Tab-separated table of C-alpha atoms in Angstrom:
chain	number	residue	atom	x	y	z
A	1	MET	CA	45.429	-78.707	162.939
A	2	ASP	CA	42.656	-77.471	164.691
A	3	ARG	CA	40.879	-74.316	164.081
A	4	PRO	CA	40.584	-71.733	166.990
A	5	PRO	CA	36.857	-71.729	167.936
A	6	ALA	CA	35.285	-68.462	166.650
A	7	GLN	CA	34.614	-65.939	168.469
A	8	ARG	CA	31.150	-64.697	169.160
A	9	VAL	CA	30.617	-60.824	169.180
A	10	GLU	CA	27.984	-59.685	171.144
A	11	VAL	CA	26.559	-56.169	170.620
A	12	VAL	CA	24.260	-54.822	173.075
A	13	VAL	CA	22.192	-51.808	173.163
A	14	SER	CA	20.871	-50.381	175.913
A	15	ALA	CA	17.600	-49.262	176.755
A	16	ARG	CA	18.511	-45.656	176.830
A	17	THR	CA	20.162	-46.112	173.431
A	18	LEU	CA	16.848	-47.486	172.157
A	19	LEU	CA	15.072	-44.164	173.530
A	20	VAL	CA	17.355	-41.794	172.404
A	21	LEU	CA	17.063	-43.235	168.669
A	22	LEU	CA	13.414	-43.557	168.807
A	23	ALA	CA	13.417	-39.728	169.936
A	24	VAL	CA	15.815	-38.758	166.991
A	25	GLY	CA	13.365	-40.489	164.762
A	26	GLY	CA	10.239	-39.158	166.135
A	27	ILE	CA	11.820	-35.510	166.279
A	28	VAL	CA	12.973	-36.082	162.032
A	29	ALA	CA	9.325	-37.343	161.572
A	30	LEU	CA	7.400	-34.352	163.256
A	31	VAL	CA	10.058	-32.296	161.620
A	32	LEU	CA	9.041	-33.656	158.006
A	33	LEU	CA	5.154	-33.401	158.522
A	34	SER	CA	5.324	-29.839	159.812
A	35	LEU	CA	8.272	-28.275	157.465
A	36	GLY	CA	5.503	-25.578	156.084
A	37	THR	CA	4.711	-24.374	159.895
A	38	LEU	CA	8.281	-24.686	160.691
A	39	LEU	CA	9.142	-22.530	157.742
A	40	SER	CA	6.488	-19.953	158.760
A	41	VAL	CA	8.270	-20.147	162.441
A	42	PHE	CA	11.784	-19.836	161.079
A	43	VAL	CA	10.598	-16.617	158.680
A	44	ALA	CA	8.968	-14.946	161.988
A	45	ALA	CA	12.071	-15.411	163.984
A	46	VAL	CA	14.611	-13.983	160.911
A	47	LEU	CA	12.061	-10.682	160.895
A	48	ALA	CA	11.941	-10.487	164.916
A	49	LEU	CA	15.822	-10.927	164.843
A	50	GLY	CA	16.036	-8.224	162.454
A	51	LEU	CA	13.692	-5.860	164.298
A	52	ASP	CA	15.269	-6.381	167.491
A	53	PRO	CA	17.967	-3.853	167.885
A	54	VAL	CA	15.592	-1.414	166.790
A	55	VAL	CA	13.428	-2.454	169.719
A	56	GLY	CA	16.661	-2.629	171.812
A	57	ALA	CA	17.544	0.779	171.225
A	58	LEU	CA	13.989	1.956	172.512
A	59	VAL	CA	14.324	-0.178	175.413
A	60	ARG	CA	17.348	1.656	176.542
A	61	ARG	CA	16.280	4.899	175.865
A	62	GLY	CA	13.496	3.856	178.355
A	63	TRP	CA	10.816	2.323	176.721
A	64	GLY	CA	8.866	-1.028	178.141
A	65	ARG	CA	9.899	-4.219	175.928
A	66	GLY	CA	6.203	-4.522	174.947
A	67	ARG	CA	5.445	-1.318	173.881
A	68	ALA	CA	8.530	-1.148	171.845
A	69	ALA	CA	7.455	-4.055	169.969
A	70	LEU	CA	4.614	-2.687	169.816
A	71	ALA	CA	5.424	0.893	168.315
A	72	VAL	CA	7.919	-0.687	165.737
A	73	PHE	CA	5.414	-2.956	164.482
A	74	ALA	CA	2.601	-0.129	164.297
A	75	GLY	CA	5.559	2.005	162.704
A	76	LEU	CA	6.263	-0.574	159.913
A	77	PHE	CA	2.544	-1.296	158.681
A	78	ALA	CA	1.831	2.495	158.928
A	79	SER	CA	4.670	2.560	156.818
A	80	VAL	CA	3.494	-0.462	154.480
A	81	PHE	CA	0.058	0.431	154.290
A	82	ALA	CA	1.042	4.107	153.107
A	83	ILE	CA	2.942	2.901	150.346
A	84	VAL	CA	-0.238	0.389	149.222
A	85	LEU	CA	-2.587	3.243	149.796
A	86	ILE	CA	-0.518	5.473	147.328
A	87	THR	CA	0.584	3.274	144.827
A	88	ALA	CA	-2.480	0.297	144.930
A	89	GLY	CA	-4.986	2.155	142.435
A	90	PRO	CA	-2.463	3.459	140.080
A	91	LEU	CA	-0.735	0.183	139.868
A	92	TRP	CA	-3.583	-1.732	139.645
A	93	ASP	CA	-4.593	0.373	136.858
A	94	GLN	CA	-1.293	0.004	134.743
A	95	ILE	CA	-1.137	-3.970	135.869
A	96	VAL	CA	-4.514	-4.150	133.760
A	97	GLU	CA	-3.456	-2.209	130.883
A	98	PHE	CA	-0.109	-3.827	130.760
A	99	VAL	CA	-1.922	-7.291	130.626
A	100	HIS	CA	-3.990	-5.984	127.748
A	101	ALA	CA	-1.337	-4.687	125.906
A	102	LEU	CA	0.749	-7.600	125.886
A	103	PRO	CA	-0.174	-9.056	122.489
A	104	GLY	CA	0.798	-5.629	120.743
A	105	TYR	CA	3.892	-5.530	122.973
A	106	TRP	CA	5.043	-8.457	121.875
A	107	ASP	CA	4.160	-7.898	118.152
A	108	ASP	CA	6.578	-4.526	118.555
A	109	LEU	CA	9.033	-6.902	120.203
A	110	THR	CA	9.131	-9.585	117.705
A	111	ASN	CA	9.017	-7.072	114.599
A	112	SER	CA	12.569	-5.307	115.928
A	113	ALA	CA	15.761	-5.775	113.969
A	114	GLY	CA	17.200	-7.415	116.983
A	115	PHE	CA	14.523	-9.909	118.083
A	116	GLN	CA	12.715	-11.063	114.517
A	117	ASN	CA	15.543	-13.371	113.774
A	118	ILE	CA	15.870	-15.139	117.166
A	119	VAL	CA	12.000	-15.564	118.407
A	120	SER	CA	9.892	-15.913	115.003
A	121	LYS	CA	11.490	-18.962	114.110
A	122	ALA	CA	9.150	-22.130	114.219
A	123	GLY	CA	6.004	-20.198	114.737
A	124	ALA	CA	7.010	-19.153	118.301
A	125	ASP	CA	5.605	-15.915	117.858
A	126	ASP	CA	2.210	-17.006	116.519
A	127	THR	CA	1.944	-19.350	119.799
A	128	VAL	CA	3.361	-16.599	122.218
A	129	ARG	CA	1.104	-13.876	120.550
A	130	ASN	CA	-2.213	-16.277	120.646
A	131	ALA	CA	-1.393	-17.224	124.625
A	132	LEU	CA	-0.985	-13.468	125.271
A	133	LYS	CA	-4.264	-12.469	123.640
A	134	ASP	CA	-5.966	-15.738	125.611
A	135	LEU	CA	-4.622	-13.809	128.711
A	136	ALA	CA	-6.070	-10.595	128.069
A	137	ALA	CA	-9.402	-11.677	127.037
A	138	GLY	CA	-9.667	-14.116	129.758
A	139	LEU	CA	-8.625	-11.665	132.642
A	140	PRO	CA	-11.706	-9.519	133.095
A	141	ASP	CA	-14.283	-12.560	133.138
A	142	ALA	CA	-13.162	-15.737	134.567
A	143	ALA	CA	-15.268	-15.825	137.582
A	144	THR	CA	-14.067	-18.969	139.010
A	145	ALA	CA	-10.737	-17.857	138.559
A	146	VAL	CA	-11.721	-14.144	140.565
A	147	ILE	CA	-13.250	-16.517	143.363
A	148	GLY	CA	-9.643	-18.482	143.536
A	149	ILE	CA	-7.580	-15.600	143.800
A	150	ALA	CA	-9.629	-14.079	146.617
A	151	GLY	CA	-9.609	-17.200	148.221
A	152	GLY	CA	-5.909	-16.996	147.977
A	153	VAL	CA	-5.555	-13.705	148.836
A	154	PHE	CA	-7.531	-14.581	152.312
A	155	GLY	CA	-5.458	-17.067	152.627
A	156	SER	CA	-2.534	-14.908	152.571
A	157	PHE	CA	-3.840	-12.616	154.784
A	158	LEU	CA	-4.714	-15.013	157.586
A	159	SER	CA	-1.069	-16.557	156.845
A	160	LEU	CA	0.275	-12.873	157.170
A	161	ILE	CA	-1.535	-11.909	160.531
A	162	THR	CA	-0.407	-15.444	161.395
A	163	LEU	CA	3.362	-14.238	160.930
A	164	THR	CA	3.115	-11.225	162.431
A	165	PHE	CA	1.592	-12.206	165.440
A	166	LEU	CA	4.744	-14.926	165.672
A	167	SER	CA	7.180	-12.043	164.829
A	168	LEU	CA	5.752	-9.777	167.450
A	169	PHE	CA	5.688	-12.506	170.361
A	170	LEU	CA	9.122	-13.450	169.779
A	171	LEU	CA	10.360	-9.796	169.831
A	172	MET	CA	8.662	-9.451	172.958
A	173	GLU	CA	10.380	-12.582	174.765
A	174	ARG	CA	13.536	-12.646	172.719
A	175	PRO	CA	15.167	-11.794	175.880
A	176	THR	CA	13.217	-14.048	178.219
A	177	ILE	CA	14.104	-16.782	175.647
A	178	THR	CA	17.503	-16.763	175.615
A	179	ASN	CA	17.886	-16.382	178.874
A	180	TRP	CA	15.774	-19.636	179.315
A	181	LEU	CA	18.377	-21.058	176.652
A	182	PHE	CA	21.596	-19.795	178.510
A	183	GLY	CA	20.122	-21.318	181.806
A	184	PHE	CA	20.834	-25.031	180.701
A	185	ALA	CA	24.728	-23.539	180.236
A	186	ALA	CA	28.039	-23.394	182.174
A	187	PRO	CA	28.934	-19.678	183.015
A	188	ALA	CA	31.455	-20.188	180.677
A	189	VAL	CA	29.920	-21.244	177.732
A	190	GLU	CA	27.237	-18.528	178.188
A	191	ALA	CA	30.147	-16.294	178.575
A	192	ARG	CA	31.533	-16.700	175.138
A	193	TRP	CA	28.369	-17.701	173.367
A	194	ARG	CA	26.215	-14.766	174.383
A	195	PRO	CA	27.941	-11.792	172.239
A	196	VAL	CA	28.302	-14.664	169.423
A	197	LEU	CA	24.182	-14.454	169.611
A	198	GLU	CA	23.967	-10.673	169.669
A	199	GLU	CA	26.452	-10.242	167.095
A	200	SER	CA	24.008	-12.984	164.972
A	201	ILE	CA	21.391	-11.020	165.648
A	202	SER	CA	23.197	-7.312	164.592
A	203	ALA	CA	23.838	-9.173	161.194
A	204	ILE	CA	20.102	-10.286	160.498
A	205	SER	CA	18.992	-6.973	161.230
A	206	SER	CA	21.679	-5.330	159.245
A	207	SER	CA	21.156	-7.432	156.369
A	208	LEU	CA	17.274	-7.195	156.269
A	209	ILE	CA	16.742	-3.363	156.590
A	210	GLY	CA	19.971	-3.165	153.950
A	211	ASN	CA	18.405	-5.602	151.608
A	212	VAL	CA	15.012	-3.349	151.720
A	213	ALA	CA	17.035	0.018	151.367
A	214	ILE	CA	18.917	-1.267	148.137
A	215	SER	CA	15.443	-2.587	146.815
A	216	VAL	CA	13.986	0.627	147.658
A	217	VAL	CA	17.071	2.486	145.139
A	218	ALA	CA	16.807	-0.012	142.736
A	219	ALA	CA	13.113	0.915	142.300
A	220	THR	CA	13.532	4.211	142.439
A	221	VAL	CA	16.213	4.096	139.824
A	222	ALA	CA	13.982	1.832	137.434
A	223	GLY	CA	11.076	3.741	137.912
A	224	LEU	CA	12.564	7.579	137.187
A	225	SER	CA	14.562	5.951	133.700
A	226	ALA	CA	11.455	4.101	132.775
A	227	TRP	CA	9.650	7.484	133.139
A	228	ALA	CA	12.252	9.178	131.278
A	229	PHE	CA	12.503	7.075	128.689
A	230	GLY	CA	8.782	7.146	127.759
A	231	LEU	CA	8.572	3.247	128.888
A	232	PRO	CA	5.092	2.484	129.578
A	233	PHE	CA	3.803	1.336	133.107
A	234	PRO	CA	6.953	2.822	135.082
A	235	ILE	CA	5.222	2.402	138.258
A	236	VAL	CA	4.739	-1.418	137.670
A	237	LEU	CA	8.379	-1.837	136.643
A	238	ALA	CA	9.268	-0.190	139.510
A	239	VAL	CA	7.596	-2.444	142.041
A	240	ILE	CA	8.735	-5.332	139.784
A	241	THR	CA	12.320	-4.268	140.052
A	242	GLY	CA	12.247	-3.225	143.762
A	243	PHE	CA	10.807	-7.000	144.325
A	244	LEU	CA	13.324	-8.689	142.647
A	245	ASP	CA	16.137	-6.827	144.001
A	246	LEU	CA	15.228	-8.404	147.059
A	247	ILE	CA	17.202	-11.093	145.984
A	248	PRO	CA	20.710	-10.571	146.293
A	249	GLN	CA	23.081	-10.420	143.224
A	250	VAL	CA	20.921	-12.387	140.993
A	251	GLY	CA	17.314	-10.017	141.063
A	252	ALA	CA	18.952	-7.158	139.999
A	253	THR	CA	20.124	-8.902	136.303
A	254	ILE	CA	16.947	-10.090	135.993
A	255	ALA	CA	14.993	-7.023	136.547
A	256	ALA	CA	17.520	-5.401	134.024
A	257	VAL	CA	16.689	-8.212	131.338
A	258	ILE	CA	12.764	-7.235	131.732
A	259	LEU	CA	13.456	-3.316	131.730
A	260	VAL	CA	15.602	-3.667	128.167
A	261	ALA	CA	13.082	-5.924	126.733
A	262	VAL	CA	10.310	-3.558	127.646
A	263	ALA	CA	12.246	-0.619	126.604
A	264	LEU	CA	12.743	-2.662	122.898
A	265	THR	CA	9.056	-2.052	122.398
A	266	VAL	CA	9.829	1.740	122.481
A	267	SER	CA	12.638	2.172	120.629
A	268	THR	CA	15.930	0.566	120.275
A	269	PRO	CA	17.483	4.084	121.766
A	270	ALA	CA	15.430	3.511	124.635
A	271	ALA	CA	17.048	-0.041	125.309
A	272	ILE	CA	20.607	1.064	125.146
A	273	GLY	CA	19.752	3.913	127.435
A	274	MET	CA	17.902	1.820	129.888
A	275	LEU	CA	20.666	-1.004	129.127
A	276	VAL	CA	23.621	1.465	130.095
A	277	ILE	CA	21.662	3.011	133.058
A	278	GLN	CA	21.024	-0.684	134.570
A	279	LEU	CA	24.335	-1.577	133.871
A	280	ILE	CA	26.130	1.483	135.834
A	281	TYR	CA	23.338	1.186	138.642
A	282	GLN	CA	24.728	-2.594	139.019
A	283	GLN	CA	28.436	-2.046	139.027
A	284	VAL	CA	26.932	0.833	141.991
A	285	GLU	CA	25.160	-1.220	143.832
A	286	ASN	CA	27.665	-4.192	143.789
A	287	TYR	CA	30.666	-2.198	144.509
A	288	VAL	CA	29.778	0.820	146.375
A	289	VAL	CA	25.994	-0.024	148.224
A	290	TYR	CA	26.775	-3.649	148.915
A	291	PRO	CA	30.281	-3.246	150.421
A	292	VAL	CA	28.728	-0.660	152.856
A	293	VAL	CA	25.602	-2.465	153.722
A	294	TYR	CA	27.120	-6.262	153.789
A	295	ARG	CA	30.469	-6.453	153.933
A	296	ARG	CA	30.763	-4.088	156.765
A	297	ALA	CA	28.067	-5.592	159.034
A	298	VAL	CA	27.588	-9.156	157.445
A	299	GLU	CA	31.435	-9.519	155.826
A	300	LEU	CA	29.966	-12.057	153.145
A	301	SER	CA	32.015	-12.053	150.047
A	302	PRO	CA	30.530	-12.245	146.638
A	303	PHE	CA	31.116	-15.758	146.078
A	304	THR	CA	29.642	-16.998	149.129
A	305	THR	CA	26.665	-15.004	149.024
A	306	ILE	CA	25.583	-15.978	145.621
A	307	VAL	CA	26.470	-19.705	146.600
A	308	ALA	CA	23.995	-19.172	149.703
A	309	VAL	CA	21.194	-17.798	147.309
A	310	LEU	CA	21.288	-20.392	144.775
A	311	ILE	CA	21.308	-23.326	147.411
A	312	ALA	CA	18.594	-21.763	149.844
A	313	GLY	CA	16.740	-20.695	146.802
A	314	SER	CA	16.851	-24.176	145.667
A	315	LEU	CA	15.660	-25.603	148.790
A	316	LEU	CA	13.152	-23.158	149.999
A	317	GLY	CA	12.342	-20.823	146.793
A	318	VAL	CA	12.263	-17.513	146.461
A	319	VAL	CA	12.012	-17.185	150.774
A	320	GLY	CA	15.253	-19.000	151.120
A	321	ALA	CA	16.580	-16.827	148.440
A	322	ILE	CA	15.927	-13.682	150.417
A	323	LEU	CA	16.516	-15.346	153.651
A	324	ALA	CA	19.876	-16.557	152.107
A	325	VAL	CA	22.322	-13.866	153.563
A	326	PRO	CA	21.340	-13.355	156.971
A	327	PHE	CA	21.223	-17.341	157.665
A	328	ALA	CA	25.220	-17.420	155.986
A	329	ALA	CA	25.858	-14.895	157.921
A	330	VAL	CA	24.899	-16.225	161.014
A	331	ILE	CA	26.692	-19.911	160.044
A	332	LYS	CA	29.893	-17.644	159.309
A	333	ILE	CA	29.737	-15.958	162.742
A	334	VAL	CA	29.224	-19.431	164.864
A	335	LEU	CA	32.108	-21.238	162.438
A	336	ARG	CA	34.431	-18.107	163.313
A	337	GLU	CA	33.886	-18.812	166.929
A	338	ALA	CA	33.654	-22.495	166.797
A	339	GLY	CA	37.058	-22.749	165.193
A	340	ALA	CA	38.871	-19.619	166.674
A	341	PRO	CA	40.497	-21.705	169.529
A	342	ARG	CA	42.075	-24.070	167.081
A	343	ARG	CA	43.139	-21.395	164.753
A	344	SER	CA	45.004	-19.534	167.769
A	345	ARG	CA	46.697	-23.044	168.373
A	346	MET	CA	47.532	-23.439	164.838
A	347	ALA	CA	48.935	-19.764	164.724
A	348	ALA	CA	51.257	-20.364	167.873
A	349	LEU	CA	52.863	-23.530	166.054
A	350	ARG	CA	53.992	-21.472	163.147
A	351	GLU	CA	55.462	-18.970	165.269
A	352	PRO	CA	59.198	-19.257	165.202
């Protein structure tokens, strides 16, 4: 019995397909090579979109777009400068004193009844104490370290200036960029997705402004509690708490651990009192403040918030953890609109 002749399969790849594949590969390579720059642009875009509703409110009052953006940025930097001017001197003095006092605080901490059996095993206390002494001894002297720190500060200052101008220009030109992009879309597509864009911008603004407001409240509570219990360096502890609280859900817990650990160096009642205050405040923050700030404007559940923070933090570090909530809010808004037609059809099928 003769076999049928084998059929030959011919795969034809057009020149257009090859060009598309080359273009996609080039874009991916460009993204990988300029990931740091793209991250700066992304952070600038999030900052600009966060301030956009404020600028829009001024524009509706008759201000020009450029003048409103400059006024908002001027007010923002004036506020930051005032905070730095008020707290920089006392904060630096307390940081220096805090670093010099670390070995003594470690002795107090390891000699306490609750910590002695845990941290003093296998010579861990001697190792940490010696490391803290070396840190305190080397802080005022290392000239090379000072030069490196100065160079790092200067580089950070240049990055901050670049980020500021990127955000300012994006804020000024946001309506122009939006109209240009929607110019490529059909009128029906624009009518459907432009409200989604505006809702996303509002969610980003609400999450960023709310996050800063919550951090200020957390820093105030921590600073006043530290001062009331006689803890050392209350301003430093307040600033640390404020920065850590910028990380949703996770940062407040880390700050509470630091506050209780420092309180243990003063007395056990102070540590217990600080623990109680932090537990009460975190319950108020999680179940009163967060629902007002996030669940009304951003509509994210605690589970979604924690997952977004963990994923973004593992990919982009602290910056990713801070930007996780607005980014997750935008994804949720887009997916809700994209799935709306199918949900409507499925709901119609379920009707009797």
